C-alpha positions as YAML, in Angstrom:
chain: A
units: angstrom
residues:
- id: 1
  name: UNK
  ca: [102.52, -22.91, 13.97]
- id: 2
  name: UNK
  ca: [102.88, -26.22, 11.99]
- id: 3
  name: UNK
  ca: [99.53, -24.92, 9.83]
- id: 4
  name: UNK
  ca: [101.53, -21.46, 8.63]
- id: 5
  name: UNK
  ca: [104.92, -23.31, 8.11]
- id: 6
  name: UNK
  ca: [103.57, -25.73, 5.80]
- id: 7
  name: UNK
  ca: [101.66, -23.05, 4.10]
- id: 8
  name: UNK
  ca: [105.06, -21.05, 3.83]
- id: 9
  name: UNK
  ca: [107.27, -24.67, 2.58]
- id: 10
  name: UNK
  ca: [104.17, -25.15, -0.37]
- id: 11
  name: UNK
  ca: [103.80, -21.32, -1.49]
- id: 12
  name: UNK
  ca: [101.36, -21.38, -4.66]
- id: 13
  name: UNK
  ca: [104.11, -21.86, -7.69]
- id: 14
  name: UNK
  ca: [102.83, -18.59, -9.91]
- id: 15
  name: UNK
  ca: [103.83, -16.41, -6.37]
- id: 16
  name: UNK
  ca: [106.99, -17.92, -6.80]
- id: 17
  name: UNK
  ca: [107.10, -17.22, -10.38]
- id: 18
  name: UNK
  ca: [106.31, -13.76, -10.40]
- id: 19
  name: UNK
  ca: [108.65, -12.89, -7.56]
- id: 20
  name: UNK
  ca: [111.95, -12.45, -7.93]
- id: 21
  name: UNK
  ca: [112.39, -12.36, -4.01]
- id: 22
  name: UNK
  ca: [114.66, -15.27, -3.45]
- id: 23
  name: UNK
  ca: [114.01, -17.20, 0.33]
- id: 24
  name: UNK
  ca: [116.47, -16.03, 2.53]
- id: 25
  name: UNK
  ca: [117.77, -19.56, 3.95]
- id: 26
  name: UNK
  ca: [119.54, -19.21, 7.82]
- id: 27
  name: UNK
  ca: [122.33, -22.09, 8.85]
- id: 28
  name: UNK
  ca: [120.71, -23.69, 11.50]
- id: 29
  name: UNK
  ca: [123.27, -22.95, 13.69]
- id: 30
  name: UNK
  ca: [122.14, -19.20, 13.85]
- id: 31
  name: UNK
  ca: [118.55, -20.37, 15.29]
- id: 32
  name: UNK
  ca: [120.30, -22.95, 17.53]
- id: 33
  name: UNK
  ca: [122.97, -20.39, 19.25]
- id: 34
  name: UNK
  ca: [121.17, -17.60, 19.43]
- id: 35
  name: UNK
  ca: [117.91, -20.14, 21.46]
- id: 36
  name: UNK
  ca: [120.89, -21.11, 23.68]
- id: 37
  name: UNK
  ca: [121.55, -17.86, 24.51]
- id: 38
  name: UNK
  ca: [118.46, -16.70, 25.26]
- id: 39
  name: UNK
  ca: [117.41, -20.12, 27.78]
- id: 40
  name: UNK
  ca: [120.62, -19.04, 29.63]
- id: 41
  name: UNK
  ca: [119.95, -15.64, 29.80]
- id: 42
  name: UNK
  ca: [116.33, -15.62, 31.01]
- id: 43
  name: UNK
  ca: [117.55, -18.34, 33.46]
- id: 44
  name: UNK
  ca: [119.56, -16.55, 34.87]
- id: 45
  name: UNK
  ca: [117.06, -13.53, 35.26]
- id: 46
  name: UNK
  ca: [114.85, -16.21, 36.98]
- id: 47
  name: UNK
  ca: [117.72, -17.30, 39.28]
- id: 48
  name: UNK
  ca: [118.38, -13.76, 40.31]
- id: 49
  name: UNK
  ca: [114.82, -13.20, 41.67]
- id: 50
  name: UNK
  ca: [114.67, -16.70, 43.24]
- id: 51
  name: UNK
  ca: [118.31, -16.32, 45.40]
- id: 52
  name: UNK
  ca: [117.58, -12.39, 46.27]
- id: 53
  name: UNK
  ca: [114.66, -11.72, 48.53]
- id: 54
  name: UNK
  ca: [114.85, -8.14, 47.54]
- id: 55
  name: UNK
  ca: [113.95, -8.84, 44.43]
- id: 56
  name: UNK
  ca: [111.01, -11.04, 45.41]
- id: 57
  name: UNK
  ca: [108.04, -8.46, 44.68]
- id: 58
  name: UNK
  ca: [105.40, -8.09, 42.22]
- id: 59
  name: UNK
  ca: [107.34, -5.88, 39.73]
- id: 60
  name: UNK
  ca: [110.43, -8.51, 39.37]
- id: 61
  name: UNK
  ca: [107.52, -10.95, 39.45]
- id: 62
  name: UNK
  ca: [106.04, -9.49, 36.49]
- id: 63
  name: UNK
  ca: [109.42, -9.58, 34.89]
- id: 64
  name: UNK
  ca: [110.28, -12.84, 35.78]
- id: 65
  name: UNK
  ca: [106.68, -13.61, 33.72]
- id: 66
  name: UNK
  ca: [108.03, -11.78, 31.10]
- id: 67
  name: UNK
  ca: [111.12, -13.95, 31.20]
- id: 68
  name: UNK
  ca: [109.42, -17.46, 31.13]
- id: 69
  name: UNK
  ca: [107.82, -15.79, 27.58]
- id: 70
  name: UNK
  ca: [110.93, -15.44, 26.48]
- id: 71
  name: UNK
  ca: [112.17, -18.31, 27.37]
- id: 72
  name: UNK
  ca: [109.64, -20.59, 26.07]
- id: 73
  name: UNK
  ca: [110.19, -18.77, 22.67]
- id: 74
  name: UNK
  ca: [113.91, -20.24, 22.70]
- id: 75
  name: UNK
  ca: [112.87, -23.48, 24.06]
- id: 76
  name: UNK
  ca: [110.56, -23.51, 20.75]
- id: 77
  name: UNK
  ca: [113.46, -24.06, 18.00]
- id: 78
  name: UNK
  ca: [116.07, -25.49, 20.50]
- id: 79
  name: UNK
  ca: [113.34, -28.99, 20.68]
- id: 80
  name: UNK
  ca: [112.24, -28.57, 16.72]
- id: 81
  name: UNK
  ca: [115.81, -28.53, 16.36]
- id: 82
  name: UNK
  ca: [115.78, -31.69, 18.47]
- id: 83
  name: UNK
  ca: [113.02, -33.49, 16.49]
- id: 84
  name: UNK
  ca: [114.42, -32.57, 13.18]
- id: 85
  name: UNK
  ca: [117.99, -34.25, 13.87]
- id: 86
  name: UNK
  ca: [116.10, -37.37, 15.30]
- id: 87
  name: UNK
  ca: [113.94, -37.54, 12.03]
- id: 88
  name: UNK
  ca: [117.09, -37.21, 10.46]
- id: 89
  name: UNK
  ca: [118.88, -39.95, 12.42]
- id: 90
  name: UNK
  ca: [115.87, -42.54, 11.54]
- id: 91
  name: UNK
  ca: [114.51, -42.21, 15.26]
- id: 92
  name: UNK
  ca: [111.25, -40.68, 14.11]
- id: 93
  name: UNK
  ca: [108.80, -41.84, 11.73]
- id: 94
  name: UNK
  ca: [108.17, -39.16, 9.32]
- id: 95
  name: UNK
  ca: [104.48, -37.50, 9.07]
- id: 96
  name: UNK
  ca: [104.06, -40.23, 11.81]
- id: 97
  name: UNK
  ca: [101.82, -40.10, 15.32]
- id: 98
  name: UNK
  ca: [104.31, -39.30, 17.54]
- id: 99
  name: UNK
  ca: [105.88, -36.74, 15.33]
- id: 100
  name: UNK
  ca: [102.87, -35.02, 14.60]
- id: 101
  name: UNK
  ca: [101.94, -34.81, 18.63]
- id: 102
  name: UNK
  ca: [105.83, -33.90, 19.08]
- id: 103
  name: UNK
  ca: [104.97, -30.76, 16.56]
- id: 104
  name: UNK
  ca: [101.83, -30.34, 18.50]
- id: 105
  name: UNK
  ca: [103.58, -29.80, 21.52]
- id: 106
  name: UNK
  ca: [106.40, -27.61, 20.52]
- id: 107
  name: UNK
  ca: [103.82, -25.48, 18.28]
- id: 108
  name: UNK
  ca: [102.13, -24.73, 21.85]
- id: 109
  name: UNK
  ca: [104.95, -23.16, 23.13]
- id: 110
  name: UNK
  ca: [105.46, -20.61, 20.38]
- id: 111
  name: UNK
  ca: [102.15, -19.58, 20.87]
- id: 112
  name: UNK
  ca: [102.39, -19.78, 24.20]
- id: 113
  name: UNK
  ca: [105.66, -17.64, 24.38]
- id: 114
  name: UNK
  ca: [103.71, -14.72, 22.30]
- id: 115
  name: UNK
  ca: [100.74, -14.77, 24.03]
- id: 116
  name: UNK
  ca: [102.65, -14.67, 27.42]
- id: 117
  name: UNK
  ca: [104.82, -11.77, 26.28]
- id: 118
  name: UNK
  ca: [101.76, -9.83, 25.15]
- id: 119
  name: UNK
  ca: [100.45, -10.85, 28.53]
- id: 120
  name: UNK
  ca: [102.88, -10.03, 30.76]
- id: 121
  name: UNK
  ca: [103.98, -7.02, 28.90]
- id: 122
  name: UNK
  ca: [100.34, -5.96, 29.03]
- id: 123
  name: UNK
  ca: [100.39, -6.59, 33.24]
- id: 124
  name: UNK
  ca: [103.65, -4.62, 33.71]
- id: 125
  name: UNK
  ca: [102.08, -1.02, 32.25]
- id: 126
  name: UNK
  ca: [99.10, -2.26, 34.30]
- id: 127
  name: UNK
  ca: [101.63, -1.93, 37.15]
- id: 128
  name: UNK
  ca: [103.88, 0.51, 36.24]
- id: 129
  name: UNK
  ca: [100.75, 2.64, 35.67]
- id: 130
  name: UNK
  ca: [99.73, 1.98, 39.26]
- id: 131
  name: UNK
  ca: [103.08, 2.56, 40.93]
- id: 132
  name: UNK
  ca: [103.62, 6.02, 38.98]
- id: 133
  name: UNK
  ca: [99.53, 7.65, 39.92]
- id: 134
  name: UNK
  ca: [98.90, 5.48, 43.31]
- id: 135
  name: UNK
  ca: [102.23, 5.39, 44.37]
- id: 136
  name: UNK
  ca: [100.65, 6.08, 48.04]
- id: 137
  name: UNK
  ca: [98.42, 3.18, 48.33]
- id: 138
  name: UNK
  ca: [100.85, 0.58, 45.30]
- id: 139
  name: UNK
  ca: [101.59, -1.67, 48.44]
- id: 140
  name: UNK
  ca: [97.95, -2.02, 49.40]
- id: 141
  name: UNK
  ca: [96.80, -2.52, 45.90]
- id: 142
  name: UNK
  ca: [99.24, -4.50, 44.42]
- id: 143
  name: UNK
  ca: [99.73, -7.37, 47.01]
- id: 144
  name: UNK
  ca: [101.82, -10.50, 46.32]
- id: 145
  name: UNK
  ca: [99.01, -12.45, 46.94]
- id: 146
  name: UNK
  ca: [97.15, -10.60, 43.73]
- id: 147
  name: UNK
  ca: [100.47, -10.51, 42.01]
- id: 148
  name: UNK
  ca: [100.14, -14.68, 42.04]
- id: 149
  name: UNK
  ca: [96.56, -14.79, 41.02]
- id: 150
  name: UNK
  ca: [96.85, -12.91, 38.50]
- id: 151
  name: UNK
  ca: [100.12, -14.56, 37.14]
- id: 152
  name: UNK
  ca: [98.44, -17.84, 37.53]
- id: 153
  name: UNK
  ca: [95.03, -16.64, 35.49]
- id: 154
  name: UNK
  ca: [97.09, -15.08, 33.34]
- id: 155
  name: UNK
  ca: [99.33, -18.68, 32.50]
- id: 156
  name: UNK
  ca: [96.11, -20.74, 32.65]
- id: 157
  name: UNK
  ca: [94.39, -18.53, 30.30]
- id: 158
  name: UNK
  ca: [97.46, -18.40, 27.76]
- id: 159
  name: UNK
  ca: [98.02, -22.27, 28.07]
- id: 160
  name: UNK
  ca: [94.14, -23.10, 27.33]
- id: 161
  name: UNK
  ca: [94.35, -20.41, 24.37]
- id: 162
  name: UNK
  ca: [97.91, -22.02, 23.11]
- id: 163
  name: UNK
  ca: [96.78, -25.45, 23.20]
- id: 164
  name: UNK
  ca: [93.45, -23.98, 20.98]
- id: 165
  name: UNK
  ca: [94.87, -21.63, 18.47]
- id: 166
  name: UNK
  ca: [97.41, -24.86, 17.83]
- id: 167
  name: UNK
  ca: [93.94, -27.53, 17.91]
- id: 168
  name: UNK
  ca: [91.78, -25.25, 15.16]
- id: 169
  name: UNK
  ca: [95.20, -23.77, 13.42]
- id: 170
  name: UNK
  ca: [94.35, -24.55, 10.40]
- id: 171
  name: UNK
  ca: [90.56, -22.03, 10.42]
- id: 172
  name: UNK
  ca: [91.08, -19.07, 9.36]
- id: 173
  name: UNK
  ca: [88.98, -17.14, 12.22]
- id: 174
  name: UNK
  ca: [91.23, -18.69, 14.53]
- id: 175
  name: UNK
  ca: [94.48, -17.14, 12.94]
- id: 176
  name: UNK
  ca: [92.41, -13.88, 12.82]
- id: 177
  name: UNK
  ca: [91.81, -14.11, 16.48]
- id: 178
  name: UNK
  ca: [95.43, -15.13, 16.98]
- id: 179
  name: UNK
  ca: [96.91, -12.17, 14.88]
- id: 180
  name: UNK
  ca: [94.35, -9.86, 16.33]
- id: 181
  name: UNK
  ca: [96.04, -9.86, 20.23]
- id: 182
  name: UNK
  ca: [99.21, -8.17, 18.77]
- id: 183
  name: UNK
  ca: [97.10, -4.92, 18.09]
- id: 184
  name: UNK
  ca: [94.88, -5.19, 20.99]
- id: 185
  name: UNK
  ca: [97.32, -5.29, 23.30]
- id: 186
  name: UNK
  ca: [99.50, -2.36, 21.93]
- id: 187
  name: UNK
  ca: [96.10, -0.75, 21.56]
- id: 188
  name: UNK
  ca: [96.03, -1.44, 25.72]
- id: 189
  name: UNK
  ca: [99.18, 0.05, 26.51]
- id: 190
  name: UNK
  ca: [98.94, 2.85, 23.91]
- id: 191
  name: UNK
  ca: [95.42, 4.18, 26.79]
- id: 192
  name: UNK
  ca: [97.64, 3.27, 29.29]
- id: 193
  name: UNK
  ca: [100.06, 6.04, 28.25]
- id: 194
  name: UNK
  ca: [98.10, 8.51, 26.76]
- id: 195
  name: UNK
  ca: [96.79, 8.78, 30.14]
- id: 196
  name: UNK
  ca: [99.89, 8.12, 31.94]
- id: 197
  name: UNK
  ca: [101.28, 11.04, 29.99]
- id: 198
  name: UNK
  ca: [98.20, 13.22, 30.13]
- id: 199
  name: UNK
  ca: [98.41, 13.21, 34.32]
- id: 200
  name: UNK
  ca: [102.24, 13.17, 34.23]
- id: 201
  name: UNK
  ca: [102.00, 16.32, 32.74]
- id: 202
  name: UNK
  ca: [99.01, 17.32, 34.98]
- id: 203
  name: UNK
  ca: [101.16, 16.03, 38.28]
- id: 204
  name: UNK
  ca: [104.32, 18.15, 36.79]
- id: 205
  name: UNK
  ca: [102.36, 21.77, 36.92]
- id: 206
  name: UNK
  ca: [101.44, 20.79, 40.43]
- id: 207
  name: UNK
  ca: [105.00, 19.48, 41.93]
- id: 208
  name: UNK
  ca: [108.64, 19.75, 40.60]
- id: 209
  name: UNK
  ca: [108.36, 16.21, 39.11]
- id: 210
  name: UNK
  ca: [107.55, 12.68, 39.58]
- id: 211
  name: UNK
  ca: [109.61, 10.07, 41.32]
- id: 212
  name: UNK
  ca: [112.50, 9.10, 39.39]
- id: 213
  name: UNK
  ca: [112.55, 5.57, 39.76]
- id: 214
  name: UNK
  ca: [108.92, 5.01, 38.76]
- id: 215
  name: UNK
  ca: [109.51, 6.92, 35.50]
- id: 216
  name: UNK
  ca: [112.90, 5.05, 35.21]
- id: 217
  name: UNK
  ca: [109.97, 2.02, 35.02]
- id: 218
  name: UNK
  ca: [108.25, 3.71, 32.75]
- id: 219
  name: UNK
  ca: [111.05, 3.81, 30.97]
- id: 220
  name: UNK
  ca: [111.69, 0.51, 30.89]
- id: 221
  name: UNK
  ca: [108.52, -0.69, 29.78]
- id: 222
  name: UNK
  ca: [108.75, 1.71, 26.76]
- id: 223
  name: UNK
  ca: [111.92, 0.24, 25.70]
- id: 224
  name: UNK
  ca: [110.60, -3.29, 26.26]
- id: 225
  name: UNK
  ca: [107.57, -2.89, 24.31]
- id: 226
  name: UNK
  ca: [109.50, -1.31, 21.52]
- id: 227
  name: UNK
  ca: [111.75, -4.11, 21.37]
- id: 228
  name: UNK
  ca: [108.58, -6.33, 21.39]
- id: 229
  name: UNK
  ca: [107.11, -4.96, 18.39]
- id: 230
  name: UNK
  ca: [110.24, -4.66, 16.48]
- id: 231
  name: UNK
  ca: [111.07, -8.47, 16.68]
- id: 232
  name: UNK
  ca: [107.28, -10.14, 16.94]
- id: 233
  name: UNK
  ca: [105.35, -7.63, 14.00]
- id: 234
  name: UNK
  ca: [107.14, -9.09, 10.86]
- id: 235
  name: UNK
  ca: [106.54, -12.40, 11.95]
- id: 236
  name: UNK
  ca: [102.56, -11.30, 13.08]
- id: 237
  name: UNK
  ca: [102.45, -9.89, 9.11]
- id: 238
  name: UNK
  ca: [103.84, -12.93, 7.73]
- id: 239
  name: UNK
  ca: [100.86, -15.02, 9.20]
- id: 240
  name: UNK
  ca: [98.24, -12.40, 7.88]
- id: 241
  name: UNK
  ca: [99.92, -12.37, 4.56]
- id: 242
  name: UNK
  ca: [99.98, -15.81, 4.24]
- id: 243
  name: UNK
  ca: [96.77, -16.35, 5.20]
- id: 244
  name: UNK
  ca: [95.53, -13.64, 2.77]
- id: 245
  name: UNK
  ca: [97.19, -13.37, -0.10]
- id: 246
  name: UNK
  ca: [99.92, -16.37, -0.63]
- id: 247
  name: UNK
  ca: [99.59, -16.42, -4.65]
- id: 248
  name: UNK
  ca: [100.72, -12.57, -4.47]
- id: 249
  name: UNK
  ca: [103.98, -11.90, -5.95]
- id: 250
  name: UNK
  ca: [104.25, -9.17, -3.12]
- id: 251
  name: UNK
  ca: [103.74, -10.88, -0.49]
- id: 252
  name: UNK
  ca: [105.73, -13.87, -1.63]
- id: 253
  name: UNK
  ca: [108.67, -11.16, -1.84]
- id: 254
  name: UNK
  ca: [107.77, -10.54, 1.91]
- id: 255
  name: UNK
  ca: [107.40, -14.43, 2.76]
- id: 256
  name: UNK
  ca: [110.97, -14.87, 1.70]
- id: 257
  name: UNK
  ca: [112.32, -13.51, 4.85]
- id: 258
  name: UNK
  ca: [110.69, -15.81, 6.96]
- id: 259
  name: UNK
  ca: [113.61, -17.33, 8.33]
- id: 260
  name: UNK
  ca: [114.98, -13.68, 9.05]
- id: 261
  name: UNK
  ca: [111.56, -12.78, 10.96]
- id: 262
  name: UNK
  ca: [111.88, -16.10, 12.77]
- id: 263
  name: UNK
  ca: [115.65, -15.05, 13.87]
- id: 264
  name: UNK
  ca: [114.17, -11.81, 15.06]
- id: 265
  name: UNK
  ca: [112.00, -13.47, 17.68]
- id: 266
  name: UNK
  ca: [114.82, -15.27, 18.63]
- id: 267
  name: UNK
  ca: [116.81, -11.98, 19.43]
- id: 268
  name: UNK
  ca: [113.72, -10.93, 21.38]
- id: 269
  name: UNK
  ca: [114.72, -13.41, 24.19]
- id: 270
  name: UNK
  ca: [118.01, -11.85, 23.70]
- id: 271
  name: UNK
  ca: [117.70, -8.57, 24.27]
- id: 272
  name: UNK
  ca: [115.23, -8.33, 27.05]
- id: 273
  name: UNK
  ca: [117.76, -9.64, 29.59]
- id: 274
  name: UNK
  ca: [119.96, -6.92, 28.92]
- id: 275
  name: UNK
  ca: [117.53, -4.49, 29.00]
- id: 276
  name: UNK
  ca: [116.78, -5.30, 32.57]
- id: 277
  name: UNK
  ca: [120.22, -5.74, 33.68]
- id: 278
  name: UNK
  ca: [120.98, -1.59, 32.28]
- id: 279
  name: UNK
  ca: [117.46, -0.30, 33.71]
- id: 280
  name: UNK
  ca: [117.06, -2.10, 36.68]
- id: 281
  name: UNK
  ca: [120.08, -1.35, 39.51]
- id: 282
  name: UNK
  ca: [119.11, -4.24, 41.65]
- id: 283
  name: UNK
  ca: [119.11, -6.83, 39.17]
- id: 284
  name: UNK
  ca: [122.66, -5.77, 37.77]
- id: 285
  name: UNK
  ca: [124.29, -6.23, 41.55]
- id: 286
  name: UNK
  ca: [122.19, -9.69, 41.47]
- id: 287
  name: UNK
  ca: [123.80, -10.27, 38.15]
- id: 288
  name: UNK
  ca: [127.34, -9.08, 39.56]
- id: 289
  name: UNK
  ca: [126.92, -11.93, 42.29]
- id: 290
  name: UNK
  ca: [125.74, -14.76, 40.45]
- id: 291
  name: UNK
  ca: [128.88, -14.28, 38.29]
- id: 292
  name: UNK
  ca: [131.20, -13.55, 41.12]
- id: 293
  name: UNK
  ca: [130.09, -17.23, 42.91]
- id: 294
  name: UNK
  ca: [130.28, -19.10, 39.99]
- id: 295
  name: UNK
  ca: [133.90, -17.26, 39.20]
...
């Protein structure tokens, strides 16, 4: 958000002053590889579903929601990166119109990649949940028809909330509300496997177990989410601080890893393609083909 990286660039003077956390500056080229790597990645997770028809079902459509998050968080710094060199170059007037709608735009999709994540991550327990306790009647509840609507309330809802957490960015209520979806949505998931656990355990005195590939989803989504949390909370804690307590010489020690807590999100679009490809058989012999063909 343009609002919290001015903020960060004009830290009140005594923070700096009483902290003896020097910023942590990142070459450029670290933000810009690592956002290249993560497009290609999630493209090619997106390529897999679209050229395998056995992969075309609400699950890997789920995941291929998750991927677009991930995706737009790389396409975030790849076009700053963009509109920085043609600043730079002269092309762009600085502070001017088209610069400021430029930041506008690109500020939406950061937003728009976290709120998708914590979207789609959110719909994938909701479905993982379903396919582990209704395993019987999964086909007849989770339809590809639903899979769609909900996929396309779920984008039209984050795109309407992007474009106003980035209009009134600069109120604090509306970073509150921003910052607040991170623990709401673990909150979510956290009922979600409290009770997944709580009949798991129930389902295990009755039968020898449950199905191993739905736990192997389970799985999954545990190791996503964890991943999740581990890249996108600094960066969540760096808004509150900021917002909070700038002047603090604690949190200005925190602040100064900004640009490592920006690299982490990065990595987030990173790792999740790799996480897939290890937990998900299918996808790994898509993955094997794609490379084969293009070999």
């Amino acid at each position: 958000m343009r609002h919290i990286l001015n903020l960060y660039e004009n830290i009140n003077s005594t923070a700096r002053n009483n902290s003896d956390c020097p910023a942590v500056i990142l070459p450029e080229e670290i933000f810009f590889t690592v956002s290249i790597v993560g497009v290609l990645e999630n493209l090619m997770v997106l390529l897999a579903v679209a050229k395998n028809k056995s992969l075309q079902s609400p699950m890997y459509f789920f995941i291929c929601s998750l991927a677009i998050s991930d995706m737009l968080g790389s396409l975030y710094k790849i076009l700053e990166n963009v509109l920085i060199m043609f600043r730079n170059m002269g092309y762009l007037e600085p502070r001017g119109s088209f610069e400021s709608t430029a930041d506008d735009v690109v500020d939406s999709l950061f937003i728009l990649s976290l709120l998708g994540s914590i979207c789609s991550l959110s719909v994938i327990a909701a479905d993982r949940y379903i396919t582990i306790f209704h395993a019987l009647q999964y086909h007849s509840i989770v339809t590809m028809h639903r899979a769609l609507v909900v996929l396309t309330v779920l984008w039209a809802g984050c795109t309407g909330s992007g474009i106003t957490i980035v209009t009134f960015s600069h109120h604090v209520p509306t970073v509150i509300a921003f910052t607040a979806l991170f623990p709401l949505m673990l909150a979510f998931i956290l009922c979600l496997y409290v009770h997944m656990f709580l009949l798991a355990r129930s389902h295990a005195r009755r039968t020898s177990s449950l199905p191993k590939a739905n736990m192997r989803g389970a799985i999954t989504l545990t190791v996503l989410l964890g991943v999740f949390i581990f890249c996108w909370a600094p960066f969540v804690l760096h808004v509150l601080l900021m917002t909070f307590c700038p002047a603090d010489p604690y949190c200005a020690c925190y602040m100064s890893l900004f640009q490592v807590n920006g690299v982490l999100i990065m990595c987030n679009a990173v790792i999740d393609p790799f996480i897939y490809a290890f937990r998900s058989p299918e996808l790994r012999v898509a993955f094997k083909k794609m490379v084969i063909c293009n070999w």
